[in-house]
Amino acid sequence: MGSKLRRGWPPLAVILLFLLAWQGVVMYGGIKPYLLPSPIQVIQEALSDKVWPRLVEHTLATAQRTLLGLFLGTAAGIVLSMLLHLLPGARRGLSPMLILSQNIPIIVLGPLLMIWLGFGELPKIVLIVLVCFFPITVAMMTGLRQSDPRLANYLAMIGAGRWTMFRRLELPGAVPYLFSGMKIAAAYSVTSAIVAEWLGAKSGLGYFIKLSASGFFTARVLAATGIIVLFSLLLYGLVAAAERWFVRWKPQGEGGGLQP
Amino acid sequence: MTEHALDIRNISKQFGGIPVLDNVSITVSEGEFVALLGPSGSGKSTLFQMIGGMMRPEAGNIMISGRQVTGERGHIAYMPQQASLLPWRTVAANVELALEIGGVPKAAARKETRQWLARVGLGEYADAYPHVLSGGMQQRVSFIRALLSPQRLMCLDEPFGALDALTRMQMQQWLLSIWEENRRSVLLVTHSIEEALLLSDRIVVLSAKPASVLEQIPVPFDRPRDERLWSTPLFNEMKEQIYELLKPANGAGGAGQA
Ligand SMILES: Nc1ncnc2c1ncn2[C@@H]1O[C@H](COP(=O)(O)OP(=O)(O)O)[C@@H](O)[C@H]1O
Ligand SMILES: [Mg+2]
């Protein structure tokens, strides 16, 4: 616990310093609040009676979309990776197309989905799912192919068939990779939810930001941005916590991935 | 003729034109402990891979309990050189899995595993993950896993080769005591002459690559055995004799570490 605190110190200090510098620049630099409000002004605006209830409402809308999209995207990514792994023919046929599909910018995908699926909740969820499944599929497929050849040899020698090999060796071995993919997907899911809301929605932080920006309510834009950042961090933390539980069989200090 | 636990007849195998096994025949009787002794690189692991059905010989047959099993998998209980425990399964779950793959019903596998782990002093590690165990402990689990597997023939491939000398001696004692009260048919690969003499009923000496059977030596010591054997004159005499056999002059390569 103590070492965790010690490691948490430098990034926290940097953030604090950044906020202080920002506050100082705005206060003593004579910058107009509609261009750049100070952190304190942003917080005051966020907590004001007029803004706070709306922020809460939009945050909940965004959170709901993000979580649903991330969940469905993860499920789709897992299923797809397993199919591609178990059917080598499908892997060879589909992989190039999958990679190509990632070159379509989501800013283009959004309007297309709205043309095809209407203006309801569906195209937004689909957008998040489409963005999330890819890192999951790629990470999971890598994991499924990484199994230790010595373990595979042992299991084959004692008579394990293809299915046992998959279920007992390849699948559990891919779990740490799945979590690496999920950490990326978690970040993507928030961003794509915001984009989907920006492109056409009547709720959510993306919608709120678009509205506030067009009215030059810069403090509100920044307040919503702060919430997005905090929400992303929370999501990452949740995935990391789930990882620690599911991958508790690994020796300490071997956990891969980005440092939160 | 009697039905052997393992009957390898005239096996030959080559890799890319280079012969590795040359007309090798080995039998293991029911309840017999046979040690396969040969220099490293002579083809002992290759032989095991063929008994396990992972590859086919170019010539020859493999019979287990009287059945032709050449090229078939799943007929042996196996203990590889590395413990090969699944890191995400607890010790007990690892043992249970091997039993289930061998066809033991889940409930029976559970019960049997718990009983045996406790009996051999590994009870407190039943629910631990493998990475907290020392190398020696992991090999104990690996041995118990093979011992409890329903396949009748146990194949142990240099099970203690990766352990330090002291741990190795303790493990030999431990294995001996368990095996002597639970006699299974065993084929043990080793490159340690002492290990072969201490544990086995018969030693099959292989030549260097391409491996052929140089000699079969019955081990006359009474059971139960223990480490006092090491200092008896006969033990040392036989050790010398086998050492002479394995000397490069006799067509065997350097009997070095694996
Ligand atoms: N799959 C393989 N392909 C080519 N050569 C192999 C293969 N497996 C083993 N060999 C060769 O066969 C010989 C015997 O190897 P191995 O059976 O592992 O020996 P041992 O277990 O007696 O030390 C070695 O020279 C090794 O290089
Ligand atoms: Mg070997």
Coordinates of C-alpha atoms and ligand atoms in Angstrom, one line a residue:
Chain A
M1 CA 0.0 0.0 0.0
G2 CA 2.8 2.4 1.0
S3 CA 4.7 1.8 -2.3
K4 CA 1.5 2.4 -4.2
L5 CA 1.2 5.8 -2.6
R6 CA 4.8 6.6 -3.4
R7 CA 4.3 5.7 -7.0
G8 CA 1.1 7.7 -7.2
W9 CA 2.9 10.8 -6.1
P10 CA 4.8 12.1 -9.1
P11 CA 1.8 12.1 -11.6
L12 CA -0.5 13.7 -9.0
A13 CA 2.1 16.4 -8.4
V14 CA 2.4 17.1 -12.1
I15 CA -1.4 17.4 -12.4
L16 CA -1.5 19.7 -9.4
L17 CA 1.3 21.9 -10.8
F18 CA -0.5 22.0 -14.2
L19 CA -3.7 23.2 -12.6
L20 CA -1.9 25.8 -10.5
A21 CA -0.1 27.1 -13.6
W22 CA -3.4 27.3 -15.5
Q23 CA -5.0 29.2 -12.6
G24 CA -2.1 31.6 -12.4
V25 CA -2.0 32.3 -16.1
V26 CA -5.7 33.1 -16.2
M27 CA -5.7 35.2 -13.0
Y28 CA -2.6 37.3 -13.8
G29 CA -2.6 37.1 -17.6
G30 CA -5.8 39.0 -18.1
I31 CA -7.4 36.2 -20.2
K32 CA -11.1 36.5 -20.9
P33 CA -13.2 33.8 -19.2
Y34 CA -15.1 32.9 -22.4
L35 CA -11.7 32.1 -24.0
L36 CA -10.2 30.3 -21.1
P37 CA -11.8 30.1 -17.7
S38 CA -9.6 29.2 -14.7
P39 CA -10.0 25.8 -13.1
I40 CA -11.8 27.4 -10.2
Q41 CA -14.2 29.1 -12.5
V42 CA -14.8 25.8 -14.3
I43 CA -15.7 24.1 -11.1
Q44 CA -17.9 26.9 -9.9
E45 CA -19.8 26.8 -13.2
A46 CA -20.1 23.0 -13.1
L47 CA -21.6 23.2 -9.5
S48 CA -24.0 26.1 -10.3
D49 CA -27.7 25.4 -9.9
K50 CA -28.3 25.9 -13.6
V51 CA -25.5 23.5 -14.8
W52 CA -25.1 20.7 -12.3
P53 CA -28.4 18.9 -12.8
R54 CA -27.9 18.9 -16.6
L55 CA -24.3 17.6 -16.2
V56 CA -25.5 14.8 -14.0
E57 CA -28.2 13.9 -16.5
H58 CA -25.9 13.9 -19.5
T59 CA -23.2 12.1 -17.7
L60 CA -25.6 9.3 -16.9
A61 CA -26.7 9.1 -20.5
T62 CA -23.1 8.9 -21.7
A63 CA -22.1 6.3 -19.1
Q64 CA -25.1 4.1 -20.0
R65 CA -24.2 4.2 -23.7
T66 CA -20.5 3.6 -23.1
L67 CA -21.0 0.7 -20.8
L68 CA -23.6 -1.0 -23.0
G69 CA -21.4 -0.5 -26.1
L70 CA -18.2 -1.6 -24.3
F71 CA -20.0 -4.7 -23.0
L72 CA -21.4 -5.7 -26.4
G73 CA -18.2 -4.8 -28.1
T74 CA -16.2 -7.0 -25.8
A75 CA -18.6 -9.9 -26.2
A76 CA -18.5 -9.5 -30.0
G77 CA -14.7 -9.2 -29.9
I78 CA -14.3 -12.4 -27.8
V79 CA -16.7 -14.4 -30.0
L80 CA -15.1 -13.2 -33.2
S81 CA -11.6 -14.0 -32.0
M82 CA -12.6 -17.5 -30.9
L83 CA -14.2 -18.2 -34.3
L84 CA -11.2 -16.8 -36.2
H85 CA -8.9 -18.9 -34.0
L86 CA -10.8 -22.1 -34.3
L87 CA -11.5 -21.7 -38.1
P88 CA -8.1 -21.0 -39.8
G89 CA -9.9 -20.6 -43.1
A90 CA -12.1 -17.9 -41.7
R91 CA -9.0 -16.2 -40.2
R92 CA -7.2 -16.0 -43.5
G93 CA -10.3 -14.8 -45.3
L94 CA -11.5 -12.2 -42.8
S95 CA -8.4 -10.7 -41.3
P96 CA -7.5 -8.4 -44.2
M97 CA -11.1 -7.1 -44.4
L98 CA -11.1 -6.6 -40.6
I99 CA -7.9 -4.5 -40.8
L100 CA -9.1 -2.5 -43.7
S101 CA -12.4 -1.7 -41.9
Q102 CA -10.3 0.0 -39.2
N103 CA -9.3 2.6 -41.7
I104 CA -12.8 4.1 -41.9
P105 CA -12.8 7.2 -39.6
I106 CA -15.5 7.0 -37.0
I107 CA -16.6 10.5 -38.0
V108 CA -17.6 9.0 -41.3
L109 CA -19.0 5.8 -39.8
G110 CA -21.4 7.8 -37.5
P111 CA -23.4 9.6 -40.2
L112 CA -23.6 6.4 -42.3
L113 CA -24.9 4.4 -39.4
M114 CA -27.6 7.1 -38.8
I115 CA -28.6 6.9 -42.5
W116 CA -29.0 3.2 -42.2
L117 CA -30.3 2.8 -38.7
G118 CA -32.1 6.1 -37.9
F119 CA -31.6 8.6 -35.2
G120 CA -32.4 6.4 -32.2
E121 CA -30.1 4.7 -29.7
L122 CA -29.2 1.9 -32.0
P123 CA -26.7 3.6 -34.4
K124 CA -24.8 5.1 -31.4
I125 CA -24.5 1.7 -29.7
V126 CA -23.4 0.1 -32.9
L127 CA -20.8 2.8 -33.4
I128 CA -19.3 2.1 -30.0
V129 CA -19.4 -1.7 -30.6
L130 CA -17.7 -1.3 -33.9
V131 CA -14.9 0.7 -32.4
C132 CA -14.5 -1.5 -29.3
F133 CA -14.5 -5.0 -30.8
F134 CA -11.3 -4.6 -32.8
P135 CA -8.7 -4.1 -30.1
I136 CA -10.4 -7.0 -28.2
T137 CA -10.3 -9.3 -31.2
V138 CA -6.7 -8.6 -32.1
A139 CA -5.4 -8.9 -28.5
M140 CA -7.5 -12.0 -27.8
M141 CA -6.3 -13.7 -31.1
T142 CA -2.7 -13.0 -30.2
G143 CA -3.3 -14.5 -26.8
L144 CA -5.0 -17.6 -28.1
R145 CA -2.0 -18.3 -30.3
Q146 CA 0.6 -17.7 -27.6
S147 CA 0.0 -20.9 -25.6
D148 CA 3.1 -22.6 -24.1
P149 CA 4.2 -25.4 -26.5
R150 CA 5.4 -27.5 -23.5
L151 CA 2.0 -27.4 -21.9
A152 CA 0.4 -28.2 -25.3
N153 CA 2.7 -31.1 -25.7
Y154 CA 1.9 -32.4 -22.2
L155 CA -1.8 -32.2 -22.7
A156 CA -1.6 -33.9 -26.1
M157 CA 0.5 -36.7 -24.7
I158 CA -2.1 -37.5 -22.0
G159 CA -4.9 -37.5 -24.6
A160 CA -6.4 -34.0 -24.7
G161 CA -8.4 -33.3 -27.9
R162 CA -8.8 -30.1 -29.8
W163 CA -11.7 -28.8 -27.7
T164 CA -10.0 -29.6 -24.3
M165 CA -6.9 -27.9 -25.6
F166 CA -8.9 -24.8 -26.5
R167 CA -10.9 -24.7 -23.3
R168 CA -8.2 -25.6 -20.8
L169 CA -5.1 -24.2 -22.4
E170 CA -5.6 -21.6 -25.1
L171 CA -8.6 -19.8 -23.6
P172 CA -7.4 -19.3 -20.1
G173 CA -4.0 -18.3 -21.4
A174 CA -5.6 -15.6 -23.5
V175 CA -7.3 -13.9 -20.6
P176 CA -4.4 -11.5 -19.8
Y177 CA -4.4 -10.5 -23.5
L178 CA -8.1 -9.9 -23.3
F179 CA -7.6 -7.5 -20.5
S180 CA -4.9 -5.6 -22.5
G181 CA -7.4 -5.3 -25.3
M182 CA -10.2 -4.2 -22.9
K183 CA -8.1 -1.4 -21.5
I184 CA -7.7 0.1 -25.0
A185 CA -11.4 -0.6 -25.8
A186 CA -12.5 1.1 -22.6
A187 CA -10.7 4.3 -23.6
Y188 CA -12.1 4.0 -27.2
S189 CA -15.6 3.4 -26.0
V190 CA -15.8 6.8 -24.2
T191 CA -14.4 8.7 -27.1
S192 CA -16.7 7.0 -29.6
A193 CA -19.7 7.6 -27.3
I194 CA -18.9 11.3 -27.3
V195 CA -18.5 11.4 -31.1
A196 CA -21.8 9.6 -31.6
E197 CA -23.5 12.1 -29.3
W198 CA -21.9 15.0 -31.0
L199 CA -23.1 13.7 -34.4
G200 CA -26.7 13.6 -33.4
A201 CA -28.3 13.0 -30.0
K202 CA -30.5 14.8 -27.6
S203 CA -28.6 13.7 -24.5
G204 CA -25.1 12.8 -23.3
L205 CA -21.9 14.8 -22.7
G206 CA -21.1 15.0 -26.4
Y207 CA -24.4 16.7 -27.1
F208 CA -23.9 19.0 -24.1
I209 CA -20.4 20.0 -25.3
K210 CA -21.6 20.7 -28.8
L211 CA -24.4 22.9 -27.4
S212 CA -22.1 24.7 -24.9
A213 CA -19.4 25.3 -27.5
S214 CA -21.8 26.9 -30.0
G215 CA -22.9 29.3 -27.2
F216 CA -19.3 30.0 -26.2
F217 CA -19.9 28.5 -22.7
T218 CA -16.2 27.5 -22.5
A219 CA -16.4 26.7 -18.8
R220 CA -19.2 24.2 -19.4
V221 CA -17.2 22.6 -22.3
L222 CA -14.2 22.2 -20.0
A223 CA -16.4 20.9 -17.1
A224 CA -17.8 18.3 -19.3
T225 CA -14.4 17.4 -20.6
G226 CA -13.2 17.0 -17.0
I227 CA -16.0 14.6 -16.3
I228 CA -15.2 12.6 -19.5
V229 CA -11.6 12.3 -18.4
L230 CA -12.6 11.2 -14.9
F231 CA -15.1 8.7 -16.3
S232 CA -12.4 7.2 -18.6
L233 CA -10.1 6.8 -15.7
L234 CA -12.8 5.2 -13.6
L235 CA -13.6 2.7 -16.5
Y236 CA -9.9 1.9 -16.8
G237 CA -9.7 1.4 -13.1
L238 CA -12.6 -1.0 -13.2
V239 CA -11.0 -3.0 -16.0
A240 CA -7.7 -3.1 -14.2
A241 CA -9.4 -4.3 -11.0
A242 CA -11.2 -7.0 -12.9
E243 CA -7.9 -8.0 -14.4
R244 CA -6.2 -8.3 -11.0
W245 CA -9.0 -10.6 -10.0
F246 CA -9.0 -12.8 -13.1
V247 CA -5.3 -12.9 -13.5
R248 CA -4.5 -13.4 -9.8
W249 CA -2.7 -16.7 -10.7
K250 CA 0.2 -14.7 -12.2
P251 CA 3.3 -14.0 -10.1
Q252 CA 3.4 -10.5 -8.7
G253 CA 5.1 -7.9 -10.9
E254 CA 4.5 -9.7 -14.1
G255 CA 1.3 -7.9 -15.1
G256 CA 1.8 -6.2 -18.5
G257 CA 0.0 -3.2 -20.0
L258 CA 0.1 0.5 -19.5
Q259 CA 0.6 2.0 -16.0
P260 CA -2.6 3.8 -15.1
Chain B
M1 CA 3.6 -64.9 -24.3
T2 CA 2.6 -62.6 -21.4
E3 CA 1.0 -59.2 -22.0
H4 CA 3.4 -56.4 -21.3
A5 CA 2.5 -53.0 -20.0
L6 CA 4.6 -51.6 -22.8
D7 CA 6.1 -53.5 -25.7
I8 CA 8.1 -51.5 -28.1
R9 CA 9.2 -53.6 -31.1
N10 CA 11.9 -52.7 -33.6
I11 CA 11.3 -48.9 -33.6
S12 CA 13.3 -46.8 -36.0
K13 CA 13.1 -43.0 -36.4
Q14 CA 15.0 -40.4 -38.3
F15 CA 14.8 -36.6 -38.6
G16 CA 15.6 -35.3 -42.0
G17 CA 17.5 -38.4 -43.1
I18 CA 19.6 -38.5 -39.8
P19 CA 18.7 -41.7 -37.9
V20 CA 18.0 -41.0 -34.2
L21 CA 16.6 -44.4 -33.1
D22 CA 17.8 -47.6 -34.7
N23 CA 15.8 -50.7 -34.3
V24 CA 15.0 -50.2 -30.6
S25 CA 13.0 -52.8 -28.7
I26 CA 12.0 -52.3 -25.0
T27 CA 9.4 -54.0 -22.8
V28 CA 8.0 -53.0 -19.4
S29 CA 6.2 -55.7 -17.5
E30 CA 3.1 -55.1 -15.4
G31 CA 4.2 -53.4 -12.2
E32 CA 7.8 -53.2 -13.3
F33 CA 10.1 -50.1 -13.0
V34 CA 12.3 -49.8 -16.0
A35 CA 15.0 -47.1 -16.3
L36 CA 16.1 -46.0 -19.8
L37 CA 19.7 -44.7 -19.5
G38 CA 21.5 -43.0 -22.3
P39 CA 23.6 -40.0 -23.2
S40 CA 21.9 -36.7 -23.9
G41 CA 20.8 -36.3 -27.5
S42 CA 20.5 -40.1 -28.0
G43 CA 16.8 -40.0 -28.7
K44 CA 15.1 -40.7 -25.3
S45 CA 12.6 -37.9 -25.5
T46 CA 11.9 -38.8 -29.1
L47 CA 11.1 -42.3 -28.0
F48 CA 8.7 -40.9 -25.4
Q49 CA 7.0 -38.6 -28.0
M50 CA 6.4 -41.7 -30.0
I51 CA 5.0 -43.7 -27.1
G52 CA 2.7 -40.7 -26.4
G53 CA 1.5 -40.7 -30.1
M54 CA 3.0 -37.3 -30.9
M55 CA 4.9 -38.7 -33.9
R56 CA 5.0 -42.0 -35.8
P57 CA 8.1 -44.2 -36.1
E58 CA 9.3 -45.0 -39.6
A59 CA 9.4 -48.7 -38.7
G60 CA 8.2 -50.7 -35.7
N61 CA 5.2 -51.0 -33.4
I62 CA 4.2 -49.8 -30.0
M63 CA 1.9 -51.9 -27.9
I64 CA 0.4 -50.9 -24.6
S65 CA -1.3 -53.6 -22.5
G66 CA -1.4 -55.8 -25.5
R67 CA -3.0 -53.2 -27.8
Q68 CA -1.5 -51.8 -30.9
V69 CA -1.3 -48.0 -30.2
T70 CA 1.4 -46.7 -32.6
G71 CA 0.5 -43.1 -33.4
E72 CA -2.3 -42.9 -30.9
R73 CA -2.4 -40.4 -28.0
G74 CA -3.7 -40.6 -24.5
H75 CA -2.5 -44.1 -23.5
I76 CA 0.1 -43.1 -21.0
A77 CA 0.4 -41.2 -17.7
Y78 CA 3.2 -38.7 -18.4
M79 CA 5.6 -36.7 -16.3
P80 CA 7.7 -34.3 -18.5
Q81 CA 11.0 -32.9 -17.5
Q82 CA 9.4 -29.5 -16.8
A83 CA 6.5 -29.7 -14.4
S84 CA 4.1 -28.3 -17.0
L85 CA 1.4 -27.2 -14.6
L86 CA -1.2 -24.9 -15.9
P87 CA -0.4 -21.6 -14.1
W88 CA -4.0 -20.5 -13.8
R89 CA -5.1 -23.7 -12.1
T90 CA -4.5 -24.5 -8.5
V91 CA -2.4 -27.5 -7.6
A92 CA -5.5 -29.6 -7.0
A93 CA -7.2 -28.4 -10.1
N94 CA -4.2 -29.3 -12.2
V95 CA -4.2 -32.9 -10.9
E96 CA -7.9 -33.1 -11.3
L97 CA -7.7 -32.0 -14.9
A98 CA -5.2 -34.8 -15.8
L99 CA -7.5 -37.3 -14.3
E100 CA -10.5 -36.0 -16.1
I101 CA -8.7 -36.0 -19.5
G102 CA -7.9 -39.6 -18.7
G103 CA -11.6 -40.3 -18.2
V104 CA -12.1 -40.2 -14.4
P105 CA -15.4 -38.7 -13.4
K106 CA -15.2 -35.3 -11.9
A107 CA -16.3 -36.1 -8.4
A108 CA -14.0 -39.1 -8.1
A109 CA -11.1 -37.1 -9.5
R110 CA -11.7 -34.4 -6.8
K111 CA -11.9 -36.9 -4.0
E112 CA -8.8 -38.9 -5.1
T113 CA -6.8 -35.7 -5.6
R114 CA -7.5 -34.3 -2.2
Q115 CA -6.8 -37.6 -0.5
W116 CA -3.5 -38.1 -2.2
L117 CA -2.2 -34.5 -1.9
A118 CA -2.8 -34.7 1.8
R119 CA -1.2 -38.2 2.0
V120 CA 2.0 -37.1 0.4
G121 CA 2.3 -33.9 2.4
L122 CA 1.1 -31.5 -0.2
G123 CA -2.3 -30.9 1.4
E124 CA -1.6 -27.3 2.4
Y125 CA -0.7 -26.5 -1.2
A126 CA -3.9 -28.0 -2.8
D127 CA -5.4 -24.5 -3.3
A128 CA -2.2 -22.7 -4.1
Y129 CA -1.2 -21.6 -7.6
P130 CA 1.8 -23.4 -9.1
H131 CA 4.0 -20.3 -9.1
V132 CA 4.3 -20.2 -5.3
L133 CA 5.8 -23.7 -5.3
S134 CA 9.5 -24.5 -5.5
G135 CA 10.8 -26.5 -8.5
G136 CA 10.9 -29.6 -6.4
M137 CA 7.4 -29.1 -5.1
Q138 CA 6.1 -28.7 -8.6
Q139 CA 7.7 -31.9 -9.7
R140 CA 6.0 -33.7 -6.7
V141 CA 2.7 -32.4 -8.0
S142 CA 3.6 -33.5 -11.5
F143 CA 4.5 -37.0 -10.3
I144 CA 1.3 -37.3 -8.2
R145 CA -0.7 -36.2 -11.3
A146 CA 0.9 -39.0 -13.3
L147 CA 0.5 -41.5 -10.5
L148 CA -3.2 -40.9 -10.2
S149 CA -3.9 -40.8 -13.9
P150 CA -6.0 -43.8 -15.0
Q151 CA -3.6 -44.8 -17.8
R152 CA -1.7 -47.8 -16.4
L153 CA 1.8 -47.0 -17.8
M154 CA 3.7 -44.1 -16.4
C155 CA 6.4 -42.5 -18.5
L156 CA 8.7 -40.2 -16.7
D157 CA 11.1 -38.1 -18.8
E158 CA 14.1 -37.0 -16.7
P159 CA 11.7 -35.9 -14.0
F160 CA 14.5 -34.6 -11.7
G161 CA 16.9 -33.4 -14.4
A162 CA 16.3 -29.7 -13.7
L163 CA 16.6 -29.9 -9.9
D164 CA 19.7 -29.3 -7.8
A165 CA 21.6 -32.3 -6.4
L166 CA 20.2 -32.2 -2.9
T167 CA 16.6 -31.7 -3.9
R168 CA 17.1 -34.4 -6.5
M169 CA 18.2 -36.9 -3.9
Q170 CA 15.2 -36.1 -1.7
M171 CA 12.9 -36.5 -4.6
Q172 CA 14.3 -39.9 -5.5
Q173 CA 13.7 -41.0 -1.9
W174 CA 10.2 -39.6 -2.0
L175 CA 9.3 -41.2 -5.3
L176 CA 10.7 -44.5 -4.2
S177 CA 8.6 -44.6 -1.1
I178 CA 5.4 -43.8 -2.9
W179 CA 6.1 -46.1 -5.8
E180 CA 7.0 -49.1 -3.6
E181 CA 3.6 -49.0 -1.9
N182 CA 1.7 -48.3 -5.1
R183 CA 3.5 -50.3 -7.8
R184 CA 2.7 -49.1 -11.3
S185 CA 4.4 -49.9 -14.5
V186 CA 7.0 -47.2 -15.0
L187 CA 9.4 -46.3 -17.8
L188 CA 11.8 -43.7 -16.5
V189 CA 14.3 -41.8 -18.7
T190 CA 17.4 -40.6 -16.9
H191 CA 21.0 -39.9 -17.6
S192 CA 22.0 -40.5 -14.0
I193 CA 23.4 -44.0 -13.3
E194 CA 22.7 -43.7 -9.6
E195 CA 19.1 -42.7 -10.1
A196 CA 18.6 -45.7 -12.4
L197 CA 20.2 -48.1 -9.9
L198 CA 18.3 -46.7 -6.9
L199 CA 14.9 -46.7 -8.5
S200 CA 14.5 -49.4 -11.1
D201 CA 14.1 -53.1 -11.5
R202 CA 15.9 -53.2 -14.8
I203 CA 18.1 -50.7 -16.7
V204 CA 18.0 -50.4 -20.5
V205 CA 21.2 -48.8 -21.7
L206 CA 21.0 -46.9 -24.9
S207 CA 24.0 -46.0 -27.2
A208 CA 24.6 -42.5 -28.4
K209 CA 22.8 -41.3 -31.6
P210 CA 21.5 -43.3 -33.4
A211 CA 20.3 -45.0 -30.3
S212 CA 20.2 -48.7 -30.1
V213 CA 19.9 -50.9 -27.0
L214 CA 23.4 -51.6 -25.8
E215 CA 22.5 -53.8 -22.8
Q216 CA 19.7 -54.7 -20.4
I217 CA 20.8 -54.9 -16.8
P218 CA 18.6 -56.4 -14.0
V219 CA 18.9 -54.5 -10.7
P220 CA 19.1 -57.1 -8.0
F221 CA 18.6 -54.9 -4.8
D222 CA 15.8 -55.9 -2.5
R223 CA 12.9 -53.5 -1.8
P224 CA 12.1 -51.4 0.0
R225 CA 15.3 -49.6 -0.8
D226 CA 16.7 -46.4 0.6
E227 CA 19.8 -44.2 0.3
R228 CA 22.0 -46.7 2.3
L229 CA 22.2 -48.6 -1.0
W230 CA 24.6 -45.9 -2.2
S231 CA 27.4 -47.1 -0.1
T232 CA 27.1 -50.9 -0.7
P233 CA 29.9 -52.5 -2.8
L234 CA 27.5 -54.0 -5.3
F235 CA 25.9 -50.7 -6.0
N236 CA 29.3 -49.1 -6.8
E237 CA 30.4 -52.1 -8.8
M238 CA 27.4 -51.9 -11.0
K239 CA 27.8 -48.1 -11.3
E240 CA 31.3 -48.7 -12.6
Q241 CA 30.1 -51.3 -15.0
I242 CA 27.4 -49.1 -16.5
Y243 CA 29.8 -46.2 -16.6
E244 CA 32.2 -48.2 -18.7
L245 CA 29.3 -49.1 -21.0
L246 CA 28.4 -45.5 -21.6
K247 CA 32.0 -44.4 -22.2
P248 CA 32.6 -42.9 -25.7
A249 CA 34.9 -45.7 -26.6
N250 CA 31.9 -48.0 -26.6
G251 CA 30.2 -46.0 -29.2
A252 CA 28.3 -43.7 -26.8
G253 CA 28.8 -39.9 -27.0
G254 CA 29.7 -37.9 -23.9
A255 CA 27.2 -38.6 -21.2
G256 CA 26.8 -34.9 -20.3
Q257 CA 24.0 -32.8 -18.9
A258 CA 20.8 -32.5 -20.9
Ligands
LIG1 N1 11.5 -32.6 -34.1 C1 12.8 -32.8 -34.3 N2 13.3 -32.5 -35.5 C2 14.7 -32.7 -35.8 N3 15.5 -33.2 -35.0 C3 15.1 -33.6 -33.7 C4 13.7 -33.4 -33.4 N4 13.5 -33.8 -32.1 C5 14.7 -34.3 -31.7 N5 15.7 -34.1 -32.7 C6 17.1 -34.6 -32.6 O1 17.1 -35.9 -32.2 C7 18.1 -36.2 -31.3 C8 17.6 -36.8 -30.1 O2 16.9 -35.9 -29.3 P1 16.1 -36.2 -27.9 O3 15.2 -37.3 -28.2 O4 15.6 -35.0 -27.4 O5 17.3 -36.7 -27.1 P2 17.4 -37.0 -25.5 O6 16.1 -36.9 -24.9 O7 18.0 -38.4 -25.4 O8 18.4 -36.1 -24.9 C9 18.8 -34.9 -31.1 O9 20.0 -34.9 -31.9 C10 17.8 -33.8 -31.6 O10 18.6 -32.8 -32.1
MG2 MG 15.3 -35.5 -23.4

